[in-house]
Coordinates of C-alpha atoms in Angstrom, one line a residue:
M1 CA 0.0 0.0 0.0
K2 CA 2.8 2.5 0.9
R3 CA 4.5 1.7 -2.5
Q4 CA 1.2 2.4 -4.3
W5 CA 0.9 5.8 -2.5
R6 CA 4.5 6.7 -3.4
R7 CA 3.8 5.9 -7.1
A8 CA 0.6 8.0 -7.0
L9 CA 2.4 11.0 -5.5
L10 CA 5.2 10.8 -8.1
Y11 CA 2.6 10.6 -10.9
I12 CA 0.7 13.6 -9.6
G13 CA 3.9 15.6 -9.1
A14 CA 5.1 14.8 -12.6
F15 CA 1.7 15.5 -14.1
F16 CA 1.4 19.0 -12.7
T17 CA 5.0 19.8 -13.6
I18 CA 4.3 18.9 -17.2
L19 CA 1.2 21.1 -17.2
V20 CA 3.1 24.1 -15.9
V21 CA 5.9 23.5 -18.5
Y22 CA 3.4 23.3 -21.3
T23 CA 1.6 26.4 -20.1
F24 CA 4.7 28.5 -20.3
L25 CA 5.7 26.9 -23.6
Y26 CA 2.3 27.5 -25.1
S27 CA 2.2 31.2 -24.0
W28 CA 5.7 31.8 -25.4
A29 CA 5.0 29.9 -28.7
M30 CA 1.8 31.9 -29.4
G31 CA 3.6 35.2 -29.0
T32 CA 6.7 34.1 -30.9
F33 CA 5.2 32.2 -33.8
E34 CA 1.6 33.6 -34.1
N35 CA 2.0 37.1 -32.6
V36 CA -0.9 36.5 -30.2
D37 CA -0.5 37.4 -26.5
R38 CA -1.8 34.8 -24.0
S39 CA -1.8 35.2 -20.2
F40 CA -0.7 32.3 -18.0
I41 CA -4.3 31.5 -17.1
E42 CA -5.4 31.5 -20.7
A43 CA -2.5 29.3 -21.7
F44 CA -3.2 26.9 -18.8
A45 CA -6.9 26.6 -19.9
I46 CA -5.8 25.6 -23.4
V47 CA -3.3 23.0 -22.0
I48 CA -6.1 21.5 -19.8
E49 CA -8.5 21.4 -22.8
T50 CA -5.8 19.6 -24.8
F51 CA -5.0 17.0 -22.1
T52 CA -8.6 16.3 -21.4
T53 CA -9.5 16.2 -25.1
T54 CA -12.5 18.5 -24.5
G55 CA -11.6 21.0 -27.3
Y56 CA -9.5 24.0 -28.0
G57 CA -11.9 27.0 -28.1
I58 CA -11.1 29.7 -30.6
D59 CA -7.3 29.4 -30.3
S60 CA -7.0 26.7 -33.0
I61 CA -7.6 29.4 -35.7
Y62 CA -4.3 31.0 -34.8
W63 CA -2.2 27.8 -35.3
N64 CA -0.8 28.5 -38.7
S65 CA 2.9 28.0 -38.2
T66 CA 4.6 24.7 -38.5
E67 CA 6.2 25.1 -35.1
M68 CA 2.9 25.7 -33.4
K69 CA 1.3 22.7 -35.0
I70 CA 4.2 20.5 -33.9
L71 CA 3.9 21.8 -30.3
M72 CA 0.2 21.0 -30.2
S73 CA 0.7 17.5 -31.7
V74 CA 3.3 16.7 -29.0
M75 CA 1.1 18.1 -26.3
Q76 CA -1.8 16.0 -27.4
M77 CA 0.3 12.8 -27.5
T78 CA 1.7 13.6 -24.0
G79 CA -1.9 14.0 -22.7
V80 CA -3.0 10.7 -24.1
F81 CA 0.1 9.0 -22.8
L82 CA -0.4 10.3 -19.3
I83 CA -4.1 9.1 -19.3
F84 CA -3.1 5.6 -20.5
I85 CA -0.5 5.4 -17.7
A86 CA -3.1 6.4 -15.1
L87 CA -5.6 3.8 -16.1
P88 CA -3.6 0.6 -15.3
L89 CA -1.6 2.1 -12.5
F90 CA -4.3 3.8 -10.5
V91 CA -7.8 3.7 -11.8
A92 CA -8.0 0.0 -12.4
P93 CA -6.5 -1.0 -9.0
W94 CA -8.8 1.5 -7.3
I95 CA -11.8 0.0 -8.9
Q96 CA -10.7 -3.5 -8.1
E97 CA -10.1 -2.4 -4.5
V98 CA -13.6 -1.0 -4.3
I99 CA -15.4 -4.0 -5.7
R100 CA -13.2 -6.7 -4.2
T101 CA -14.5 -8.7 -1.3
R102 CA -13.0 -7.7 2.0
P103 CA -12.1 -10.3 4.7
P104 CA -14.2 -9.9 7.9
T105 CA -12.6 -8.2 10.9
S106 CA -15.0 -9.7 13.4
V107 CA -17.4 -12.6 13.8
D108 CA -20.9 -13.1 15.3
E109 CA -21.3 -14.2 18.8
L110 CA -19.6 -17.6 19.5
D111 CA -19.2 -19.7 22.6
D112 CA -16.9 -22.6 23.5
H113 CA -15.1 -22.2 20.2
V114 CA -11.4 -22.5 19.3
V115 CA -9.5 -19.3 18.3
I116 CA -6.5 -20.2 16.1
C117 CA -4.0 -17.4 15.9
G118 CA -2.0 -17.9 12.7
Y119 CA -2.5 -20.4 9.9
S120 CA -0.2 -23.3 8.9
P121 CA -0.5 -26.8 7.4
R122 CA -1.0 -28.2 10.9
A123 CA -4.0 -25.8 11.3
E124 CA -5.5 -27.5 8.2
T125 CA -5.4 -30.9 10.0
L126 CA -6.9 -29.4 13.1
I127 CA -9.7 -27.6 11.2
D128 CA -10.7 -30.9 9.5
E129 CA -11.0 -32.5 12.9
L130 CA -13.0 -29.6 14.4
L131 CA -15.4 -29.6 11.4
A132 CA -15.9 -33.3 11.6
W133 CA -17.0 -33.0 15.2
N134 CA -19.1 -29.8 14.7
H135 CA -16.7 -27.7 16.9
D136 CA -16.8 -24.0 16.1
Y137 CA -13.5 -22.2 15.3
V138 CA -12.2 -19.0 14.0
I139 CA -8.8 -18.2 12.6
V140 CA -7.0 -14.8 13.1
V141 CA -4.6 -13.9 10.3
S142 CA -2.6 -10.6 10.1
D143 CA -1.9 -10.8 6.4
R144 CA -4.8 -9.3 4.4
E145 CA -4.2 -11.4 1.3
A146 CA -3.9 -14.6 3.2
A147 CA -7.0 -13.8 5.1
L148 CA -8.9 -13.1 1.9
D149 CA -7.7 -16.4 0.3
L150 CA -8.9 -18.3 3.3
Y151 CA -12.2 -16.4 3.4
E152 CA -12.8 -17.3 -0.3
Q153 CA -12.2 -21.0 0.6
N154 CA -15.2 -20.7 3.1
I155 CA -12.8 -20.9 6.1
N156 CA -14.0 -19.0 9.1
V157 CA -11.3 -16.3 9.3
V158 CA -10.8 -12.8 10.6
H159 CA -8.3 -10.3 9.4
G160 CA -6.4 -8.7 12.2
D161 CA -3.3 -8.8 14.4
P162 CA -3.6 -11.7 16.8
E163 CA -1.3 -10.0 19.2
S164 CA -3.9 -7.2 19.6
A165 CA -6.4 -7.5 22.5
D166 CA -9.0 -5.5 20.4
V167 CA -8.8 -8.1 17.6
L168 CA -9.1 -11.0 20.0
E169 CA -12.2 -9.4 21.6
N170 CA -13.6 -9.2 18.0
V171 CA -13.5 -13.0 17.9
H172 CA -14.9 -13.4 21.4
V173 CA -11.8 -15.0 22.9
Q174 CA -13.2 -14.5 26.4
Q175 CA -16.0 -17.0 25.5
A176 CA -13.7 -19.4 23.8
D177 CA -12.8 -22.9 24.9
T178 CA -9.3 -22.7 23.7
A179 CA -6.9 -20.2 22.1
I180 CA -4.1 -21.6 20.0
A181 CA -1.0 -19.6 19.3
D182 CA 0.5 -20.9 16.0
A183 CA 3.0 -18.2 14.9
T184 CA 6.7 -17.6 15.7
D185 CA 7.9 -18.3 19.2
E186 CA 8.1 -14.6 20.0
Q187 CA 4.7 -13.8 18.5
N188 CA 3.2 -16.8 20.5
A189 CA 4.4 -15.2 23.7
S190 CA 2.8 -11.9 22.8
I191 CA -0.5 -13.7 21.8
A192 CA -0.6 -15.5 25.1
L193 CA -0.1 -12.2 27.0
A194 CA -2.9 -10.6 24.9
V195 CA -5.3 -13.4 25.6
R196 CA -4.5 -13.2 29.3
E197 CA -5.2 -9.5 29.2
I198 CA -8.8 -10.3 28.3
S199 CA -9.4 -13.6 30.1
S200 CA -7.8 -15.5 32.8
N201 CA -9.9 -18.6 32.3
V202 CA -9.6 -19.5 28.6
R203 CA -7.1 -22.4 27.9
I204 CA -4.1 -21.3 25.9
I205 CA -2.1 -23.8 23.8
T206 CA 1.1 -22.6 22.1
L207 CA 3.4 -24.4 19.7
V208 CA 7.1 -23.9 20.1
E209 CA 9.9 -24.3 17.5
D210 CA 12.7 -23.8 20.1
A211 CA 12.0 -26.1 23.0
S212 CA 14.3 -24.1 25.3
L213 CA 11.7 -21.3 25.2
T214 CA 9.0 -23.4 26.7
N215 CA 9.3 -21.8 30.2
Y216 CA 8.9 -18.3 28.7
L217 CA 5.7 -19.2 27.0
E218 CA 4.4 -20.7 30.2
Y219 CA 5.3 -17.4 32.0
A220 CA 3.3 -15.6 29.4
G221 CA 0.2 -17.5 30.4
A222 CA 0.2 -20.7 28.2
N223 CA -1.5 -23.7 29.9
Q224 CA 0.2 -26.1 27.5
V225 CA 3.3 -25.8 25.3
F226 CA 3.7 -28.3 22.5
S227 CA 6.9 -29.0 20.6
P228 CA 5.9 -30.8 17.4
R229 CA 9.5 -31.8 16.5
H230 CA 10.0 -33.4 19.9
L231 CA 6.8 -35.4 19.5
L232 CA 7.8 -36.4 16.0
G233 CA 11.2 -37.5 17.2
R234 CA 9.7 -39.7 20.0
S235 CA 7.3 -41.2 17.5
L236 CA 10.0 -42.1 15.0
A237 CA 12.1 -43.6 17.8
E238 CA 9.2 -45.6 19.1
K239 CA 8.4 -46.9 15.7
V240 CA 11.9 -48.3 15.1
T241 CA 12.2 -49.7 18.6
A242 CA 9.0 -51.6 18.2
S243 CA 9.9 -52.9 14.8
V244 CA 13.2 -54.4 15.9
S245 CA 12.3 -55.6 19.3
T246 CA 10.1 -58.4 20.6
D247 CA 8.4 -55.9 22.9
L248 CA 5.2 -54.5 21.7
G249 CA 6.4 -50.9 22.2
E250 CA 3.9 -48.1 22.6
T251 CA 0.4 -49.3 22.5
V252 CA -3.0 -47.7 22.8
T253 CA -4.7 -49.3 25.8
I254 CA -8.5 -49.8 25.8
G255 CA -9.7 -51.0 29.1
E256 CA -7.6 -53.0 31.5
D257 CA -6.2 -55.7 29.1
F258 CA -7.1 -54.7 25.6
Q259 CA -4.6 -52.9 23.4
I260 CA -4.2 -51.6 19.8
V261 CA -0.8 -51.6 18.1
E262 CA 0.9 -51.3 14.7
L263 CA 3.1 -54.2 13.7
S264 CA 5.5 -54.1 10.7
I265 CA 5.9 -57.4 8.9
Q266 CA 9.6 -58.0 8.3
D267 CA 11.1 -59.9 5.4
G268 CA 11.9 -63.5 6.6
S269 CA 9.2 -63.5 9.3
E270 CA 6.7 -66.3 9.7
V271 CA 3.8 -64.5 8.0
A272 CA 5.9 -62.7 5.3
N273 CA 4.9 -63.5 1.7
T274 CA 1.7 -65.3 2.7
K275 CA -1.8 -64.3 2.0
L276 CA -3.9 -62.9 4.8
A277 CA -6.2 -65.9 4.9
E278 CA -3.3 -68.3 4.8
S279 CA -1.6 -66.6 7.8
E280 CA -4.4 -67.6 10.1
I281 CA -3.6 -64.7 12.4
R282 CA -7.0 -64.6 14.0
E283 CA -7.2 -68.4 14.5
R284 CA -3.6 -68.7 15.9
T285 CA -3.4 -65.7 18.1
G286 CA -6.9 -64.4 18.7
A287 CA -5.9 -60.9 17.7
S288 CA -8.2 -58.9 15.4
I289 CA -6.9 -57.1 12.3
I290 CA -8.4 -53.6 12.1
G291 CA -6.7 -52.8 8.9
L292 CA -3.3 -52.6 7.2
W293 CA -1.0 -50.1 5.5
R294 CA 0.7 -50.7 2.3
R295 CA 3.0 -48.0 1.0
G296 CA 1.1 -45.3 2.9
E297 CA -2.3 -46.5 1.8
F298 CA -4.6 -47.7 4.5
Q299 CA -7.1 -50.6 3.8
S300 CA -9.8 -50.9 6.5
S301 CA -11.2 -54.1 5.0
P302 CA -8.3 -56.0 3.5
S303 CA -9.0 -58.8 1.1
P304 CA -8.3 -62.3 2.4
D305 CA -6.1 -62.8 -0.7
I306 CA -3.9 -59.8 0.0
L307 CA -0.2 -60.6 0.2
L308 CA 1.6 -59.8 3.5
D309 CA 5.1 -58.6 2.8
E310 CA 7.8 -56.3 4.1
N311 CA 5.8 -53.3 2.9
T312 CA 2.8 -54.2 5.1
I313 CA 2.0 -52.7 8.5
L314 CA -0.8 -54.3 10.4
L315 CA -3.1 -52.4 12.8
V316 CA -4.3 -55.0 15.2
A317 CA -6.2 -55.2 18.5
G318 CA -6.3 -57.8 21.2
R319 CA -5.1 -58.7 24.7
E320 CA -1.4 -58.3 25.5
T321 CA -0.6 -62.0 25.3
Q322 CA -2.3 -62.3 21.9
L323 CA -0.4 -59.3 20.5
E324 CA 2.9 -60.6 21.8
Q325 CA 2.3 -63.8 20.0
L326 CA 1.5 -62.0 16.8
K327 CA 4.6 -59.8 17.2
E328 CA 6.8 -62.8 17.2
M329 CA 5.2 -64.0 14.0
T330 CA 6.0 -60.6 12.3
L331 CA 9.7 -60.5 13.3
S332 CA 12.4 -61.8 11.1
G333 CA 14.2 -64.9 12.3
E334 CA 17.5 -63.2 11.4
L335 CA 17.2 -60.6 14.2
D336 CA 20.1 -61.0 16.5
T337 CA 22.4 -59.0 18.7
A338 CA 25.0 -58.5 15.9
R339 CA 22.5 -56.3 14.0
R340 CA 21.1 -54.0 16.7
S341 CA 22.2 -50.6 15.3
V342 CA 20.0 -47.9 14.1
I343 CA 21.2 -45.0 11.9
V344 CA 19.8 -41.6 12.7
A345 CA 20.3 -39.3 9.7
G346 CA 20.1 -35.6 10.6
Y347 CA 21.0 -34.2 14.0
G348 CA 18.6 -31.3 14.4
E349 CA 15.9 -31.1 17.0
V350 CA 14.0 -34.1 15.6
G351 CA 17.2 -36.2 15.2
S352 CA 18.6 -35.3 18.6
T353 CA 15.3 -36.3 20.2
V354 CA 15.4 -39.7 18.3
E355 CA 19.0 -40.3 19.5
S356 CA 18.1 -39.4 23.1
E357 CA 15.1 -41.8 23.0
M358 CA 17.2 -44.6 21.6
Q359 CA 19.7 -44.3 24.4
S360 CA 17.2 -45.9 26.8
T361 CA 16.9 -49.0 24.6
S362 CA 19.3 -51.8 23.7
M363 CA 19.7 -50.4 20.2
R364 CA 23.0 -48.6 19.3
P365 CA 22.3 -45.3 17.5
V366 CA 24.8 -44.2 14.8
V367 CA 24.3 -40.5 14.1
V368 CA 25.0 -39.1 10.7
D369 CA 25.0 -35.3 9.9
I370 CA 26.4 -33.1 7.3
E371 CA 28.0 -30.9 10.0
D372 CA 30.6 -32.0 12.6
K373 CA 28.7 -31.7 15.9
P374 CA 29.1 -33.3 19.3
D375 CA 27.6 -36.9 19.3
V376 CA 27.8 -37.1 15.5
D377 CA 29.4 -40.4 14.5
V378 CA 29.7 -40.0 10.7
V379 CA 30.0 -36.6 9.0
G380 CA 28.8 -36.4 5.5
D381 CA 25.9 -36.1 3.0
V382 CA 23.4 -38.9 3.7
T383 CA 22.5 -39.1 0.0
E384 CA 26.0 -40.3 -0.8
E385 CA 26.6 -44.1 -0.9
N386 CA 30.0 -44.0 0.9
V387 CA 28.5 -42.0 3.8
L388 CA 25.7 -44.6 4.3
R389 CA 28.3 -47.4 4.0
D390 CA 30.5 -45.7 6.6
A391 CA 27.5 -45.6 8.9
G392 CA 26.9 -49.3 8.4
V393 CA 23.5 -49.2 6.6
E394 CA 24.1 -52.6 5.0
H395 CA 24.2 -54.2 8.5
A396 CA 21.8 -51.9 10.4
N397 CA 18.3 -52.9 11.6
A398 CA 16.8 -49.5 10.7
L399 CA 17.5 -46.1 9.2
I400 CA 15.7 -43.1 10.6
L401 CA 15.7 -40.1 8.3
A402 CA 15.1 -37.0 10.4
L403 CA 16.1 -34.5 7.8
G404 CA 14.8 -31.0 7.4
D405 CA 14.4 -31.2 3.6
D406 CA 12.0 -33.6 2.0
T407 CA 13.9 -33.7 -1.3
T408 CA 17.0 -34.8 0.5
T409 CA 15.0 -37.4 2.4
I410 CA 13.6 -38.8 -0.9
F411 CA 17.1 -39.1 -2.4
A412 CA 18.5 -40.7 0.8
T413 CA 15.7 -43.2 0.8
L414 CA 16.4 -44.2 -2.8
V415 CA 20.1 -44.7 -2.1
A416 CA 19.6 -46.6 1.2
R417 CA 17.0 -48.9 -0.4
E418 CA 19.4 -49.7 -3.2
L419 CA 22.3 -50.4 -0.8
A420 CA 20.3 -52.3 1.9
P421 CA 17.0 -53.8 0.6
G422 CA 16.2 -55.3 4.0
V423 CA 16.8 -52.2 6.2
E424 CA 13.8 -50.7 7.9
I425 CA 13.5 -47.1 6.7
V426 CA 11.5 -44.7 8.8
A427 CA 11.2 -41.1 7.4
R428 CA 10.1 -37.7 8.5
A429 CA 8.1 -35.7 6.1
N430 CA 7.9 -31.9 6.4
E431 CA 5.0 -31.6 3.9
T432 CA 2.2 -34.0 3.6
D433 CA 2.3 -33.8 -0.2
N434 CA 5.6 -35.7 -0.1
I435 CA 4.4 -38.7 1.9
G436 CA 3.4 -40.7 -1.2
K437 CA 6.8 -39.9 -2.8
L438 CA 8.7 -41.2 0.2
Y439 CA 6.7 -44.5 0.2
S440 CA 7.3 -44.8 -3.6
A441 CA 11.1 -44.2 -2.9
G442 CA 11.1 -47.2 -0.6
A443 CA 10.3 -45.9 2.9
D444 CA 8.5 -48.4 5.2
Y445 CA 7.0 -45.8 7.5
V446 CA 6.5 -42.0 7.1
L447 CA 5.4 -39.5 9.7
A448 CA 4.5 -36.0 8.7
L449 CA 5.4 -33.2 11.1
E450 CA 2.3 -31.1 10.4
T451 CA -0.1 -34.0 10.6
V452 CA 1.3 -35.2 13.9
S453 CA 1.1 -31.7 15.5
G454 CA -2.4 -31.1 14.1
R455 CA -3.7 -34.4 15.5
M456 CA -2.0 -33.6 18.8
L457 CA -3.9 -30.4 19.0
A458 CA -7.1 -32.1 18.1
S459 CA -6.7 -34.8 20.8
T460 CA -6.1 -32.0 23.4
I461 CA -9.1 -29.9 22.4
L462 CA -11.7 -32.6 21.6
D463 CA -12.4 -33.8 25.1
E464 CA -15.7 -35.5 24.3
E465 CA -14.5 -37.0 21.0
E466 CA -11.1 -38.1 22.3
V467 CA -8.4 -38.8 19.7
I468 CA -6.5 -41.4 21.7
S469 CA -3.4 -41.7 19.6
P470 CA -2.5 -38.6 17.7
D471 CA 0.9 -39.8 16.5
K472 CA -0.4 -42.9 14.8
Q473 CA -1.2 -43.1 11.1
V474 CA -4.8 -44.1 12.0
D475 CA -7.0 -42.2 14.4
I476 CA -8.3 -44.1 17.3
V477 CA -11.3 -42.1 18.6
R478 CA -13.5 -42.4 21.6
T479 CA -16.9 -40.8 20.9
T480 CA -20.7 -41.1 21.4
A481 CA -23.0 -41.9 18.5
P482 CA -26.5 -40.5 19.2
G483 CA -27.5 -41.1 15.6
L484 CA -26.9 -44.9 16.0
V485 CA -28.7 -45.4 19.4
G486 CA -31.0 -48.4 19.2
K487 CA -29.2 -49.9 16.2
S488 CA -27.1 -53.1 16.1
L489 CA -23.6 -53.0 14.7
G490 CA -24.8 -55.2 11.8
D491 CA -27.7 -52.9 11.0
A492 CA -25.5 -49.8 11.3
E493 CA -23.0 -51.1 8.7
I494 CA -20.4 -48.8 10.1
R495 CA -17.4 -50.4 8.4
S496 CA -19.0 -50.6 4.9
R497 CA -20.4 -47.0 5.2
T498 CA -17.5 -45.2 6.7
G499 CA -14.4 -47.5 6.6
C500 CA -14.1 -47.3 10.4
T501 CA -13.9 -50.3 12.7
V502 CA -15.6 -50.4 16.1
I503 CA -13.0 -51.8 18.4
A504 CA -14.7 -51.6 21.7
V505 CA -17.6 -50.0 23.5
E506 CA -17.4 -48.5 27.0
R507 CA -20.7 -48.8 28.9
N508 CA -21.2 -47.9 32.5
G509 CA -17.5 -47.9 33.1
E510 CA -17.0 -51.3 31.6
V511 CA -15.1 -51.8 28.3
I512 CA -16.8 -54.4 26.1
T513 CA -14.5 -55.9 23.4
D514 CA -16.5 -59.0 22.4
L515 CA -18.6 -57.3 19.8
G516 CA -20.8 -59.1 17.3
P517 CA -23.2 -58.0 14.6
R518 CA -26.1 -58.2 17.0
F519 CA -24.5 -55.9 19.6
T520 CA -26.9 -53.0 20.1
I521 CA -25.7 -49.4 20.7
R522 CA -27.4 -47.7 23.7
A523 CA -27.6 -44.1 24.9
G524 CA -24.5 -43.1 26.7
D525 CA -22.3 -45.7 25.1
Q526 CA -18.8 -44.5 24.2
L527 CA -17.7 -46.1 20.9
I528 CA -14.0 -46.6 20.4
I529 CA -13.4 -46.6 16.6
A530 CA -10.3 -46.7 14.4
G531 CA -9.9 -45.3 10.9
T532 CA -8.1 -42.7 8.8
D533 CA -8.9 -39.0 9.1
E534 CA -11.3 -39.3 6.2
D535 CA -13.0 -42.4 7.7
T536 CA -13.5 -40.9 11.2
N537 CA -14.9 -37.7 9.6
Q538 CA -17.5 -39.8 7.7
F539 CA -18.3 -41.6 11.0
A540 CA -18.8 -38.3 12.7
E541 CA -21.4 -37.4 10.1
L542 CA -23.1 -40.7 10.4
A543 CA -23.1 -40.7 14.2
Q544 CA -24.8 -37.3 14.6

């Protein structure tokens, strides 16, 4: 806007300078070439008539000399040129500004809503969850163009500075359930202070890039401070630990002795390269298969003829003894103490968290980074074959790619898969659009930073519809289903209509896991379901 004003002032100054110059030039030329005296005012009127193309009065009868005719021709062309400059530079933008839709600066009365200060890809995931559960929200964005783009996408947005108490009052933050600060660490502290200036009761959640600033955000008034990179690092470490150990690793517990876990099928294991029906998993262990992942694609109702291979990740539910038995069936018989190293590529905040988590296990982390830092074992570019060989990729159990650039991660995956076909590759994705590329490159498991943090926020905010495991690739949600009360599971056809699986039902404090098609849903029942984001969103619509 300031630049446009400067251009306008320069144009106006140049325009009036040209008018004055032509006025003196016209007065002199009339006296010199036509012997006609013209005052400054009379000459100025003629110049204005020429520039505006409204006419020339009676003066045109005196233009007999060649010099005078040349002067008037140049003056006319100058006037037309200035008008054509003004149209695209000032007139057209002004008209567009007048008729263009403006983003709102306030919203109607809201209550128990979520105020999201700032907009990022993790906010997209959070909004999808909030919409699925009919939870009101409003986004506050300081950039006008960004606010307008969101408004045109039918996203509930307000244009304003989220660090301003007046703007926060315009979105009724004092009646909000939660305020989320999703900007820079410094801005998040300022946002928290602004919210606290208005209300001491509203819950404030801030995200932090630099975990060392957590205390300062809490001092500013934040109730909870989340570090997405730390959560992602812990999730990556847990995934590898579980895949190379006989322990189940981190599970989602439903009731006293009923758990849900993801299990990777390793090459050379008992069930590898067999069809699902031939594996007889249900018959031999008693565990139930909720679904499976293949190259990042989740199948909630896998065909009995589907082949289980090293690219398959099972999502299973059962009692601990059943899951432990199934875990042994998915592990390679070649797992031994001689191959218990895990390569951690990238020693930033995510990589250092992974390395720290691995220290508490029997696995030996080998850290690779392009810079020579403390605790870095191999210095070099992880996309180069000799660097991966120096790190021992050909004999390692797993490779964790905790790199800050997705393109580098893709190249590293391609190289590692070529060098070590059997190594478990677990990758971090910074953008969700690159998840499919990483699976195509050969990654066994991919976690997206923004998706993990968005689900984490959703699991914190949605108290009634609890997202039990935000860092898993499949949402496990505990929720009521008033729209299905009185129906049996068979009649409701939840799996065929939504893709979700009802794992258990909590009724009067008791968790029921033995569910058949005749099981009838009652008022007050808490259904525990599993499915992808899209599946759980469809279930939310069906259950209303």
